[in-house]
mmCIF file with all atom_site columns, C-alpha atoms in Angstrom:
data_model
loop_
_atom_site.group_PDB
_atom_site.id
_atom_site.type_symbol
_atom_site.label_atom_id
_atom_site.label_alt_id
_atom_site.label_comp_id
_atom_site.label_asym_id
_atom_site.label_entity_id
_atom_site.label_seq_id
_atom_site.pdbx_PDB_ins_code
_atom_site.Cartn_x
_atom_site.Cartn_y
_atom_site.Cartn_z
_atom_site.occupancy
_atom_site.B_iso_or_equiv
_atom_site.pdbx_formal_charge
_atom_site.auth_seq_id
_atom_site.auth_comp_id
_atom_site.auth_asym_id
_atom_site.auth_atom_id
_atom_site.pdbx_PDB_model_num
ATOM 1   C CA . UNK A 1 1   ? 126.566 144.567 99.397  1.00 46.00 ? 1   UNK A CA 1
ATOM 2   C CA . UNK A 1 2   ? 126.803 148.087 101.044 1.00 45.00 ? 2   UNK A CA 1
ATOM 3   C CA . UNK A 1 3   ? 126.319 148.386 104.526 1.00 48.00 ? 3   UNK A CA 1
ATOM 4   C CA . UNK A 1 4   ? 128.300 150.789 107.131 1.00 49.00 ? 4   UNK A CA 1
ATOM 5   C CA . UNK A 1 5   ? 128.788 151.315 110.970 1.00 47.00 ? 5   UNK A CA 1
ATOM 6   C CA . UNK A 1 6   ? 126.710 154.063 111.716 1.00 44.00 ? 6   UNK A CA 1
ATOM 7   C CA . UNK A 1 7   ? 126.414 155.431 115.354 1.00 41.00 ? 7   UNK A CA 1
ATOM 8   C CA . UNK A 1 8   ? 123.944 158.366 114.578 1.00 44.00 ? 8   UNK A CA 1
ATOM 9   C CA . UNK A 1 9   ? 124.309 160.014 117.837 1.00 43.00 ? 9   UNK A CA 1
ATOM 10  C CA . UNK A 1 10  ? 122.886 157.802 119.914 1.00 40.00 ? 10  UNK A CA 1
ATOM 11  C CA . UNK A 1 11  ? 123.992 157.507 123.578 1.00 40.00 ? 11  UNK A CA 1
ATOM 12  C CA . UNK A 1 12  ? 125.454 153.932 124.534 1.00 44.00 ? 12  UNK A CA 1
ATOM 13  C CA . UNK A 1 13  ? 124.736 152.520 128.155 1.00 43.00 ? 13  UNK A CA 1
ATOM 14  C CA . UNK A 1 14  ? 125.919 148.912 129.048 1.00 43.00 ? 14  UNK A CA 1
ATOM 15  C CA . UNK A 1 15  ? 122.347 147.360 128.307 1.00 38.00 ? 15  UNK A CA 1
ATOM 16  C CA . UNK A 1 16  ? 122.400 148.325 124.391 1.00 40.00 ? 16  UNK A CA 1
ATOM 17  C CA . UNK A 1 17  ? 125.041 145.732 123.688 1.00 44.00 ? 17  UNK A CA 1
ATOM 18  C CA . UNK A 1 18  ? 122.700 143.238 124.070 1.00 45.00 ? 18  UNK A CA 1
ATOM 19  C CA . UNK A 1 19  ? 119.611 144.626 122.071 1.00 49.00 ? 19  UNK A CA 1
ATOM 20  C CA . UNK A 1 20  ? 119.612 143.266 118.498 1.00 61.00 ? 20  UNK A CA 1
ATOM 21  C CA . UNK A 1 21  ? 116.528 145.280 116.263 1.00 62.00 ? 21  UNK A CA 1
ATOM 22  C CA . UNK A 1 22  ? 115.929 146.641 113.078 1.00 61.00 ? 22  UNK A CA 1
ATOM 23  C CA . UNK A 1 23  ? 114.226 149.981 112.550 1.00 63.00 ? 23  UNK A CA 1
ATOM 24  C CA . UNK A 1 24  ? 113.892 152.857 109.662 1.00 64.00 ? 24  UNK A CA 1
ATOM 25  C CA . UNK A 1 25  ? 115.474 156.061 109.884 1.00 62.00 ? 25  UNK A CA 1
ATOM 26  C CA . UNK A 1 26  ? 115.478 158.588 107.259 1.00 61.00 ? 26  UNK A CA 1
ATOM 27  C CA . UNK A 1 27  ? 113.319 155.851 105.108 1.00 64.00 ? 27  UNK A CA 1
ATOM 28  C CA . UNK A 1 28  ? 116.017 153.167 105.232 1.00 67.00 ? 28  UNK A CA 1
ATOM 29  C CA . UNK A 1 29  ? 116.222 150.120 107.447 1.00 66.00 ? 29  UNK A CA 1
ATOM 30  C CA . UNK A 1 30  ? 119.110 150.248 110.035 1.00 68.00 ? 30  UNK A CA 1
ATOM 31  C CA . UNK A 1 31  ? 120.132 147.338 112.278 1.00 63.00 ? 31  UNK A CA 1
ATOM 32  C CA . UNK A 1 32  ? 121.807 147.040 115.606 1.00 59.00 ? 32  UNK A CA 1
ATOM 33  C CA . UNK A 1 33  ? 123.671 143.740 115.922 1.00 59.00 ? 33  UNK A CA 1
ATOM 34  C CA . UNK A 1 34  ? 126.966 143.828 118.343 1.00 61.00 ? 34  UNK A CA 1
ATOM 35  C CA . UNK A 1 35  ? 126.910 147.156 119.791 1.00 60.00 ? 35  UNK A CA 1
ATOM 36  C CA . UNK A 1 36  ? 126.912 148.689 116.182 1.00 64.00 ? 36  UNK A CA 1
ATOM 37  C CA . UNK A 1 37  ? 124.050 150.251 114.272 1.00 63.00 ? 37  UNK A CA 1
ATOM 38  C CA . UNK A 1 38  ? 124.383 149.340 110.670 1.00 63.00 ? 38  UNK A CA 1
ATOM 39  C CA . UNK A 1 39  ? 122.727 151.656 107.795 1.00 65.00 ? 39  UNK A CA 1
ATOM 40  C CA . UNK A 1 40  ? 122.052 150.056 104.870 1.00 62.00 ? 40  UNK A CA 1
ATOM 41  C CA . UNK A 1 41  ? 123.297 151.494 101.747 1.00 62.00 ? 41  UNK A CA 1
ATOM 42  C CA . UNK A 1 42  ? 122.732 151.548 98.060  1.00 55.00 ? 42  UNK A CA 1
ATOM 43  C CA . UNK A 1 43  ? 122.116 148.043 96.378  1.00 71.00 ? 43  UNK A CA 1
ATOM 44  C CA . UNK A 1 44  ? 121.940 146.231 99.999  1.00 72.00 ? 44  UNK A CA 1
ATOM 45  C CA . UNK A 1 45  ? 118.577 144.774 99.906  1.00 79.00 ? 45  UNK A CA 1
ATOM 46  C CA . UNK A 1 46  ? 119.165 143.194 96.540  1.00 84.00 ? 46  UNK A CA 1
ATOM 47  C CA . UNK A 1 47  ? 122.737 142.034 97.326  1.00 84.00 ? 47  UNK A CA 1
ATOM 48  C CA . UNK A 1 48  ? 122.076 140.614 100.632 1.00 87.00 ? 48  UNK A CA 1
ATOM 49  C CA . UNK A 1 49  ? 119.170 138.762 99.098  1.00 93.00 ? 49  UNK A CA 1
ATOM 50  C CA . UNK A 1 50  ? 120.865 137.444 96.613  1.00 94.00 ? 50  UNK A CA 1
ATOM 51  C CA . UNK A 1 51  ? 123.658 136.306 98.755  1.00 94.00 ? 51  UNK A CA 1
ATOM 52  C CA . UNK A 1 52  ? 121.046 134.682 101.222 1.00 96.00 ? 52  UNK A CA 1
ATOM 53  C CA . UNK A 1 53  ? 119.546 132.713 98.417  1.00 97.00 ? 53  UNK A CA 1
ATOM 54  C CA . UNK A 1 54  ? 122.681 131.495 97.300  1.00 96.00 ? 54  UNK A CA 1
ATOM 55  C CA . UNK A 1 55  ? 124.039 130.199 100.447 1.00 97.00 ? 55  UNK A CA 1
ATOM 56  C CA . UNK A 1 56  ? 120.413 128.591 101.420 1.00 97.00 ? 56  UNK A CA 1
ATOM 57  C CA . UNK A 1 57  ? 120.862 126.471 98.011  1.00 97.00 ? 57  UNK A CA 1
ATOM 58  C CA . UNK A 1 58  ? 124.271 125.732 98.120  1.00 97.00 ? 58  UNK A CA 1
ATOM 59  C CA . UNK A 1 59  ? 124.284 124.232 101.983 1.00 98.00 ? 59  UNK A CA 1
ATOM 60  C CA . UNK A 1 60  ? 120.370 123.224 102.102 1.00 97.00 ? 60  UNK A CA 1
ATOM 61  C CA . UNK A 1 61  ? 119.809 120.205 103.910 1.00 98.00 ? 61  UNK A CA 1
ATOM 62  C CA . UNK A 1 62  ? 118.748 117.340 101.652 1.00 96.00 ? 62  UNK A CA 1
ATOM 63  C CA . UNK A 1 63  ? 118.373 114.567 104.059 1.00 97.00 ? 63  UNK A CA 1
ATOM 64  C CA . UNK A 1 64  ? 115.403 114.152 105.249 1.00 96.00 ? 64  UNK A CA 1
ATOM 65  C CA . UNK A 1 65  ? 115.831 113.109 108.912 1.00 98.00 ? 65  UNK A CA 1
ATOM 66  C CA . UNK A 1 66  ? 113.830 116.510 110.263 1.00 98.00 ? 66  UNK A CA 1
ATOM 67  C CA . UNK A 1 67  ? 110.628 115.097 109.506 1.00 97.00 ? 67  UNK A CA 1
ATOM 68  C CA . UNK A 1 68  ? 108.036 116.085 111.850 1.00 98.00 ? 68  UNK A CA 1
ATOM 69  C CA . UNK A 1 69  ? 105.621 119.008 111.015 1.00 96.00 ? 69  UNK A CA 1
ATOM 70  C CA . UNK A 1 70  ? 105.306 121.780 113.186 1.00 96.00 ? 70  UNK A CA 1
ATOM 71  C CA . UNK A 1 71  ? 101.635 122.198 113.698 1.00 94.00 ? 71  UNK A CA 1
ATOM 72  C CA . UNK A 1 72  ? 99.502  124.348 115.178 1.00 92.00 ? 72  UNK A CA 1
ATOM 73  C CA . UNK A 1 73  ? 99.721  121.545 118.243 1.00 95.00 ? 73  UNK A CA 1
ATOM 74  C CA . UNK A 1 74  ? 103.323 122.727 118.742 1.00 96.00 ? 74  UNK A CA 1
ATOM 75  C CA . UNK A 1 75  ? 103.304 125.882 121.261 1.00 94.00 ? 75  UNK A CA 1
ATOM 76  C CA . UNK A 1 76  ? 107.542 126.427 120.816 1.00 95.00 ? 76  UNK A CA 1
ATOM 77  C CA . UNK A 1 77  ? 110.431 125.187 119.969 1.00 96.00 ? 77  UNK A CA 1
ATOM 78  C CA . UNK A 1 78  ? 110.880 123.102 123.195 1.00 95.00 ? 78  UNK A CA 1
ATOM 79  C CA . UNK A 1 79  ? 107.925 121.440 122.223 1.00 97.00 ? 79  UNK A CA 1
ATOM 80  C CA . UNK A 1 80  ? 108.902 120.980 118.878 1.00 98.00 ? 80  UNK A CA 1
ATOM 81  C CA . UNK A 1 81  ? 112.290 118.939 119.996 1.00 97.00 ? 81  UNK A CA 1
ATOM 82  C CA . UNK A 1 82  ? 110.589 116.643 122.389 1.00 96.00 ? 82  UNK A CA 1
ATOM 83  C CA . UNK A 1 83  ? 108.720 115.285 119.594 1.00 97.00 ? 83  UNK A CA 1
ATOM 84  C CA . UNK A 1 84  ? 111.852 113.334 118.751 1.00 97.00 ? 84  UNK A CA 1
ATOM 85  C CA . UNK A 1 85  ? 112.748 112.419 121.956 1.00 94.00 ? 85  UNK A CA 1
ATOM 86  C CA . UNK A 1 86  ? 112.769 107.992 122.375 1.00 91.00 ? 86  UNK A CA 1
ATOM 87  C CA . UNK A 1 87  ? 113.241 107.640 118.829 1.00 96.00 ? 87  UNK A CA 1
ATOM 88  C CA . UNK A 1 88  ? 115.786 105.497 117.125 1.00 96.00 ? 88  UNK A CA 1
ATOM 89  C CA . UNK A 1 89  ? 119.004 107.761 116.627 1.00 97.00 ? 89  UNK A CA 1
ATOM 90  C CA . UNK A 1 90  ? 117.766 110.888 118.165 1.00 97.00 ? 90  UNK A CA 1
ATOM 91  C CA . UNK A 1 91  ? 119.133 112.596 121.026 1.00 97.00 ? 91  UNK A CA 1
ATOM 92  C CA . UNK A 1 92  ? 117.288 115.362 122.723 1.00 97.00 ? 92  UNK A CA 1
ATOM 93  C CA . UNK A 1 93  ? 119.741 117.934 124.386 1.00 96.00 ? 93  UNK A CA 1
ATOM 94  C CA . UNK A 1 94  ? 117.258 121.276 124.547 1.00 94.00 ? 94  UNK A CA 1
ATOM 95  C CA . UNK A 1 95  ? 117.824 123.812 127.336 1.00 89.00 ? 95  UNK A CA 1
ATOM 96  C CA . UNK A 1 96  ? 121.382 121.563 128.606 1.00 87.00 ? 96  UNK A CA 1
ATOM 97  C CA . UNK A 1 97  ? 123.900 123.988 129.162 1.00 84.00 ? 97  UNK A CA 1
ATOM 98  C CA . UNK A 1 98  ? 127.063 122.615 130.369 1.00 81.00 ? 98  UNK A CA 1
ATOM 99  C CA . UNK A 1 99  ? 129.516 125.558 130.912 1.00 81.00 ? 99  UNK A CA 1
ATOM 100 C CA . UNK A 1 100 ? 126.375 127.683 129.577 1.00 86.00 ? 100 UNK A CA 1
ATOM 101 C CA . UNK A 1 101 ? 127.050 126.217 126.160 1.00 91.00 ? 101 UNK A CA 1
ATOM 102 C CA . UNK A 1 102 ? 124.057 124.315 124.244 1.00 93.00 ? 102 UNK A CA 1
ATOM 103 C CA . UNK A 1 103 ? 125.725 121.803 122.071 1.00 95.00 ? 103 UNK A CA 1
ATOM 104 C CA . UNK A 1 104 ? 122.496 121.286 119.853 1.00 97.00 ? 104 UNK A CA 1
ATOM 105 C CA . UNK A 1 105 ? 119.000 120.711 120.510 1.00 97.00 ? 105 UNK A CA 1
ATOM 106 C CA . UNK A 1 106 ? 118.309 117.419 118.267 1.00 98.00 ? 106 UNK A CA 1
ATOM 107 C CA . UNK A 1 107 ? 121.468 115.248 117.702 1.00 98.00 ? 107 UNK A CA 1
ATOM 108 C CA . UNK A 1 108 ? 120.678 112.958 114.951 1.00 98.00 ? 108 UNK A CA 1
ATOM 109 C CA . UNK A 1 109 ? 123.185 110.142 113.693 1.00 98.00 ? 109 UNK A CA 1
ATOM 110 C CA . UNK A 1 110 ? 123.365 107.636 110.600 1.00 96.00 ? 110 UNK A CA 1
ATOM 111 C CA . UNK A 1 111 ? 126.142 105.227 109.454 1.00 94.00 ? 111 UNK A CA 1
ATOM 112 C CA . UNK A 1 112 ? 128.177 108.128 107.715 1.00 96.00 ? 112 UNK A CA 1
ATOM 113 C CA . UNK A 1 113 ? 127.219 111.393 109.988 1.00 98.00 ? 113 UNK A CA 1
ATOM 114 C CA . UNK A 1 114 ? 126.145 113.049 113.083 1.00 98.00 ? 114 UNK A CA 1
ATOM 115 C CA . UNK A 1 115 ? 124.008 116.228 112.546 1.00 98.00 ? 115 UNK A CA 1
ATOM 116 C CA . UNK A 1 116 ? 124.024 118.727 115.633 1.00 98.00 ? 116 UNK A CA 1
ATOM 117 C CA . UNK A 1 117 ? 120.515 120.742 115.070 1.00 98.00 ? 117 UNK A CA 1
ATOM 118 C CA . UNK A 1 118 ? 119.844 123.827 116.566 1.00 98.00 ? 118 UNK A CA 1
ATOM 119 C CA . UNK A 1 119 ? 116.029 124.914 116.071 1.00 98.00 ? 119 UNK A CA 1
ATOM 120 C CA . UNK A 1 120 ? 114.509 128.277 116.098 1.00 97.00 ? 120 UNK A CA 1
ATOM 121 C CA . UNK A 1 121 ? 111.305 129.296 115.461 1.00 96.00 ? 121 UNK A CA 1
ATOM 122 C CA . UNK A 1 122 ? 110.969 132.171 113.183 1.00 95.00 ? 122 UNK A CA 1
ATOM 123 C CA . UNK A 1 123 ? 113.109 133.778 110.513 1.00 95.00 ? 123 UNK A CA 1
ATOM 124 C CA . UNK A 1 124 ? 113.486 137.179 111.977 1.00 93.00 ? 124 UNK A CA 1
ATOM 125 C CA . UNK A 1 125 ? 116.214 138.627 114.374 1.00 89.00 ? 125 UNK A CA 1
ATOM 126 C CA . UNK A 1 126 ? 115.667 135.720 116.449 1.00 92.00 ? 126 UNK A CA 1
ATOM 127 C CA . UNK A 1 127 ? 117.895 133.980 113.744 1.00 94.00 ? 127 UNK A CA 1
ATOM 128 C CA . UNK A 1 128 ? 120.847 135.899 115.472 1.00 91.00 ? 128 UNK A CA 1
ATOM 129 C CA . UNK A 1 129 ? 120.505 134.002 118.847 1.00 93.00 ? 129 UNK A CA 1
ATOM 130 C CA . UNK A 1 130 ? 120.620 130.780 116.926 1.00 96.00 ? 130 UNK A CA 1
ATOM 131 C CA . UNK A 1 131 ? 123.769 131.895 114.728 1.00 96.00 ? 131 UNK A CA 1
ATOM 132 C CA . UNK A 1 132 ? 125.201 132.537 117.542 1.00 94.00 ? 132 UNK A CA 1
ATOM 133 C CA . UNK A 1 133 ? 124.340 129.115 119.681 1.00 96.00 ? 133 UNK A CA 1
ATOM 134 C CA . UNK A 1 134 ? 125.755 127.320 116.527 1.00 98.00 ? 134 UNK A CA 1
ATOM 135 C CA . UNK A 1 135 ? 129.203 129.134 116.553 1.00 97.00 ? 135 UNK A CA 1
ATOM 136 C CA . UNK A 1 136 ? 129.610 128.918 120.131 1.00 96.00 ? 136 UNK A CA 1
ATOM 137 C CA . UNK A 1 137 ? 128.939 125.073 120.517 1.00 96.00 ? 137 UNK A CA 1
ATOM 138 C CA . UNK A 1 138 ? 130.867 124.461 117.244 1.00 97.00 ? 138 UNK A CA 1
ATOM 139 C CA . UNK A 1 139 ? 133.789 126.501 118.786 1.00 96.00 ? 139 UNK A CA 1
ATOM 140 C CA . UNK A 1 140 ? 133.910 124.908 122.114 1.00 95.00 ? 140 UNK A CA 1
ATOM 141 C CA . UNK A 1 141 ? 133.653 121.273 120.567 1.00 95.00 ? 141 UNK A CA 1
ATOM 142 C CA . UNK A 1 142 ? 136.040 121.621 118.019 1.00 94.00 ? 142 UNK A CA 1
ATOM 143 C CA . UNK A 1 143 ? 138.555 123.228 120.791 1.00 94.00 ? 143 UNK A CA 1
ATOM 144 C CA . UNK A 1 144 ? 137.642 120.331 123.575 1.00 91.00 ? 144 UNK A CA 1
ATOM 145 C CA . UNK A 1 145 ? 137.898 117.613 121.114 1.00 87.00 ? 145 UNK A CA 1
ATOM 146 C CA . UNK A 1 146 ? 140.779 118.123 118.759 1.00 89.00 ? 146 UNK A CA 1
ATOM 147 C CA . UNK A 1 147 ? 142.739 118.701 122.111 1.00 92.00 ? 147 UNK A CA 1
ATOM 148 C CA . UNK A 1 148 ? 142.078 115.483 122.895 1.00 90.00 ? 148 UNK A CA 1
ATOM 149 C CA . UNK A 1 149 ? 139.707 116.230 125.645 1.00 91.00 ? 149 UNK A CA 1
ATOM 150 C CA . UNK A 1 150 ? 136.210 114.704 126.444 1.00 91.00 ? 150 UNK A CA 1
ATOM 151 C CA . UNK A 1 151 ? 135.514 116.703 129.048 1.00 92.00 ? 151 UNK A CA 1
ATOM 152 C CA . UNK A 1 152 ? 132.958 118.533 126.901 1.00 93.00 ? 152 UNK A CA 1
ATOM 153 C CA . UNK A 1 153 ? 131.008 115.516 125.705 1.00 94.00 ? 153 UNK A CA 1
ATOM 154 C CA . UNK A 1 154 ? 131.170 114.150 129.881 1.00 95.00 ? 154 UNK A CA 1
ATOM 155 C CA . UNK A 1 155 ? 129.319 117.018 130.962 1.00 94.00 ? 155 UNK A CA 1
ATOM 156 C CA . UNK A 1 156 ? 126.788 116.801 127.982 1.00 94.00 ? 156 UNK A CA 1
ATOM 157 C CA . UNK A 1 157 ? 126.277 112.778 129.163 1.00 95.00 ? 157 UNK A CA 1
ATOM 158 C CA . UNK A 1 158 ? 126.537 113.513 132.560 1.00 95.00 ? 158 UNK A CA 1
ATOM 159 C CA . UNK A 1 159 ? 123.569 117.106 132.081 1.00 94.00 ? 159 UNK A CA 1
ATOM 160 C CA . UNK A 1 160 ? 121.125 114.441 129.876 1.00 95.00 ? 160 UNK A CA 1
ATOM 161 C CA . UNK A 1 161 ? 121.147 111.737 132.820 1.00 95.00 ? 161 UNK A CA 1
ATOM 162 C CA . UNK A 1 162 ? 120.462 114.063 135.275 1.00 93.00 ? 162 UNK A CA 1
ATOM 163 C CA . UNK A 1 163 ? 117.251 115.445 133.967 1.00 90.00 ? 163 UNK A CA 1
ATOM 164 C CA . UNK A 1 164 ? 116.231 112.436 131.759 1.00 88.00 ? 164 UNK A CA 1
ATOM 165 C CA . UNK A 1 165 ? 114.629 109.124 132.647 1.00 87.00 ? 165 UNK A CA 1
ATOM 166 C CA . UNK A 1 166 ? 116.437 106.836 130.117 1.00 89.00 ? 166 UNK A CA 1
ATOM 167 C CA . UNK A 1 167 ? 120.093 107.270 130.877 1.00 93.00 ? 167 UNK A CA 1
ATOM 168 C CA . UNK A 1 168 ? 123.092 107.387 128.243 1.00 95.00 ? 168 UNK A CA 1
ATOM 169 C CA . UNK A 1 169 ? 126.282 105.366 128.509 1.00 96.00 ? 169 UNK A CA 1
ATOM 170 C CA . UNK A 1 170 ? 128.646 107.688 128.574 1.00 96.00 ? 170 UNK A CA 1
ATOM 171 C CA . UNK A 1 171 ? 131.757 105.789 126.955 1.00 95.00 ? 171 UNK A CA 1
ATOM 172 C CA . UNK A 1 172 ? 129.183 104.719 124.041 1.00 96.00 ? 172 UNK A CA 1
ATOM 173 C CA . UNK A 1 173 ? 128.545 108.377 123.121 1.00 96.00 ? 173 UNK A CA 1
ATOM 174 C CA . UNK A 1 174 ? 132.222 109.476 123.517 1.00 95.00 ? 174 UNK A CA 1
ATOM 175 C CA . UNK A 1 175 ? 132.848 106.621 121.233 1.00 95.00 ? 175 UNK A CA 1
ATOM 176 C CA . UNK A 1 176 ? 130.644 107.951 118.248 1.00 95.00 ? 176 UNK A CA 1
ATOM 177 C CA . UNK A 1 177 ? 132.615 110.603 117.744 1.00 95.00 ? 177 UNK A CA 1
ATOM 178 C CA . UNK A 1 178 ? 135.865 108.552 117.619 1.00 91.00 ? 178 UNK A CA 1
ATOM 179 C CA . UNK A 1 179 ? 134.984 107.578 114.273 1.00 91.00 ? 179 UNK A CA 1
ATOM 180 C CA . UNK A 1 180 ? 135.351 108.556 110.689 1.00 92.00 ? 180 UNK A CA 1
ATOM 181 C CA . UNK A 1 181 ? 131.556 109.915 110.608 1.00 95.00 ? 181 UNK A CA 1
ATOM 182 C CA . UNK A 1 182 ? 131.347 113.325 109.377 1.00 97.00 ? 182 UNK A CA 1
ATOM 183 C CA . UNK A 1 183 ? 130.200 115.859 111.976 1.00 97.00 ? 183 UNK A CA 1
ATOM 184 C CA . UNK A 1 184 ? 127.491 118.865 110.403 1.00 98.00 ? 184 UNK A CA 1
ATOM 185 C CA . UNK A 1 185 ? 126.037 121.341 112.231 1.00 98.00 ? 185 UNK A CA 1
ATOM 186 C CA . UNK A 1 186 ? 122.060 122.120 111.106 1.00 98.00 ? 186 UNK A CA 1
ATOM 187 C CA . UNK A 1 187 ? 120.272 125.504 111.462 1.00 98.00 ? 187 UNK A CA 1
ATOM 188 C CA . UNK A 1 188 ? 116.338 124.673 111.178 1.00 98.00 ? 188 UNK A CA 1
ATOM 189 C CA . UNK A 1 189 ? 114.116 127.396 111.683 1.00 97.00 ? 189 UNK A CA 1
ATOM 190 C CA . UNK A 1 190 ? 110.530 127.519 111.160 1.00 96.00 ? 190 UNK A CA 1
ATOM 191 C CA . UNK A 1 191 ? 109.329 130.139 108.179 1.00 94.00 ? 191 UNK A CA 1
ATOM 192 C CA . UNK A 1 192 ? 106.482 131.651 107.618 1.00 90.00 ? 192 UNK A CA 1
ATOM 193 C CA . UNK A 1 193 ? 106.016 130.882 103.704 1.00 85.00 ? 193 UNK A CA 1
ATOM 194 C CA . UNK A 1 194 ? 106.890 127.098 104.098 1.00 81.00 ? 194 UNK A CA 1
ATOM 195 C CA . UNK A 1 195 ? 106.907 124.895 100.775 1.00 87.00 ? 195 UNK A CA 1
ATOM 196 C CA . UNK A 1 196 ? 108.160 127.917 98.620  1.00 92.00 ? 196 UNK A CA 1
ATOM 197 C CA . UNK A 1 197 ? 110.847 128.714 96.689  1.00 94.00 ? 197 UNK A CA 1
ATOM 198 C CA . UNK A 1 198 ? 113.793 129.705 98.754  1.00 95.00 ? 198 UNK A CA 1
ATOM 199 C CA . UNK A 1 199 ? 114.067 132.885 96.549  1.00 94.00 ? 199 UNK A CA 1
ATOM 200 C CA . UNK A 1 200 ? 109.949 133.973 97.102  1.00 95.00 ? 200 UNK A CA 1
ATOM 201 C CA . UNK A 1 201 ? 111.007 133.020 101.146 1.00 95.00 ? 201 UNK A CA 1
ATOM 202 C CA . UNK A 1 202 ? 114.019 135.387 101.389 1.00 95.00 ? 202 UNK A CA 1
ATOM 203 C CA . UNK A 1 203 ? 112.928 138.342 99.092  1.00 92.00 ? 203 UNK A CA 1
ATOM 204 C CA . UNK A 1 204 ? 109.361 138.322 101.416 1.00 92.00 ? 204 UNK A CA 1
ATOM 205 C CA . UNK A 1 205 ? 111.099 138.467 104.205 1.00 91.00 ? 205 UNK A CA 1
ATOM 206 C CA . UNK A 1 206 ? 111.776 141.744 106.119 1.00 85.00 ? 206 UNK A CA 1
ATOM 207 C CA . UNK A 1 207 ? 114.159 140.573 108.388 1.00 88.00 ? 207 UNK A CA 1
ATOM 208 C CA . UNK A 1 208 ? 117.843 141.719 107.562 1.00 84.00 ? 208 UNK A CA 1
ATOM 209 C CA . UNK A 1 209 ? 119.243 140.648 110.762 1.00 87.00 ? 209 UNK A CA 1
ATOM 210 C CA . UNK A 1 210 ? 117.745 137.126 109.950 1.00 93.00 ? 210 UNK A CA 1
ATOM 211 C CA . UNK A 1 211 ? 119.772 137.277 106.582 1.00 94.00 ? 211 UNK A CA 1
ATOM 212 C CA . UNK A 1 212 ? 122.725 139.140 107.779 1.00 89.00 ? 212 UNK A CA 1
ATOM 213 C CA . UNK A 1 213 ? 123.263 136.551 110.447 1.00 93.00 ? 213 UNK A CA 1
ATOM 214 C CA . UNK A 1 214 ? 122.518 133.897 108.685 1.00 97.00 ? 214 UNK A CA 1
ATOM 215 C CA . UNK A 1 215 ? 125.475 134.884 106.096 1.00 95.00 ? 215 UNK A CA 1
ATOM 216 C CA . UNK A 1 216 ? 127.589 135.464 108.865 1.00 94.00 ? 216 UNK A CA 1
ATOM 217 C CA . UNK A 1 217 ? 127.192 131.928 110.359 1.00 97.00 ? 217 UNK A CA 1
ATOM 218 C CA . UNK A 1 218 ? 128.138 129.929 107.269 1.00 97.00 ? 218 UNK A CA 1
ATOM 219 C CA . UNK A 1 219 ? 131.397 132.291 106.720 1.00 96.00 ? 219 UNK A CA 1
ATOM 220 C CA . UNK A 1 220 ? 132.251 131.791 110.643 1.00 96.00 ? 220 UNK A CA 1
ATOM 221 C CA . UNK A 1 221 ? 131.608 127.945 110.386 1.00 97.00 ? 221 UNK A CA 1
ATOM 222 C CA . UNK A 1 222 ? 133.793 127.388 107.276 1.00 95.00 ? 222 UNK A CA 1
ATOM 223 C CA . UNK A 1 223 ? 136.792 126.684 109.539 1.00 94.00 ? 223 UNK A CA 1
ATOM 224 C CA . UNK A 1 224 ? 135.328 124.379 111.611 1.00 95.00 ? 224 UNK A CA 1
ATOM 225 C CA . UNK A 1 225 ? 132.101 122.205 110.601 1.00 97.00 ? 225 UNK A CA 1
ATOM 226 C CA . UNK A 1 226 ? 130.043 121.965 107.668 1.00 97.00 ? 226 UNK A CA 1
ATOM 227 C CA . UNK A 1 227 ? 126.382 124.339 108.335 1.00 98.00 ? 227 UNK A CA 1
ATOM 228 C CA . UNK A 1 228 ? 123.338 122.749 106.691 1.00 98.00 ? 228 UNK A CA 1
ATOM 229 C CA . UNK A 1 229 ? 120.332 125.299 106.274 1.00 98.00 ? 229 UNK A CA 1
ATOM 230 C CA . UNK A 1 230 ? 116.663 123.716 106.609 1.00 98.00 ? 230 UNK A CA 1
ATOM 231 C CA . UNK A 1 231 ? 113.249 125.389 106.837 1.00 97.00 ? 231 UNK A CA 1
ATOM 232 C CA . UNK A 1 232 ? 111.233 123.184 108.995 1.00 97.00 ? 232 UNK A CA 1
ATOM 233 C CA . UNK A 1 233 ? 107.908 124.906 107.621 1.00 95.00 ? 233 UNK A CA 1
ATOM 234 C CA . UNK A 1 234 ? 108.843 122.511 104.351 1.00 95.00 ? 234 UNK A CA 1
ATOM 235 C CA . UNK A 1 235 ? 108.262 119.144 106.338 1.00 95.00 ? 235 UNK A CA 1
#
């Protein structure tokens, strides 16, 4: 897979650092991520497609707990997340941002695993946003919890209890993470090509930013927690 950083004579200003976009220049796609322009070279498209397909297949979420269809009655991510409210073994933490860090949108637990699900509508440049959310959350939780601190989890419960009519018992919630259960993060997006083979979805997608971000997120998470991938359109 070949890409290169490319400045192309662009004048830089502070605001451009926060722009993620993809355009064509001289007939070839270039994209902007993290203050850098990348110009596609050689067999980039085939290579990034192959790598993305392989990583999704390898890390696909097989458990069936994300099981509510995202139909036309659902307006946005928040509306979808709310569908899991009040269901046993699910907790919805959407838009709850202690220290401006979102723990997850939906948490699901079974006897062996705690899943921390981050939800995004679309397989496009917004995948960059959810990738950042996942790695920031995982790093904060990893550093906090492995240092013996419960501060971050406590702040999550405090935020939840302030905003929700139902309350979470702080001690029992924190104790969930002190068992032998595995913690797994999940990137759950809703593509426009549901119930199709993964290779079809990826090759039809025109968003190199989404593919690049997914690959990078899986690599960044390798030293922290498992990351599973799920397309909600498959429900």
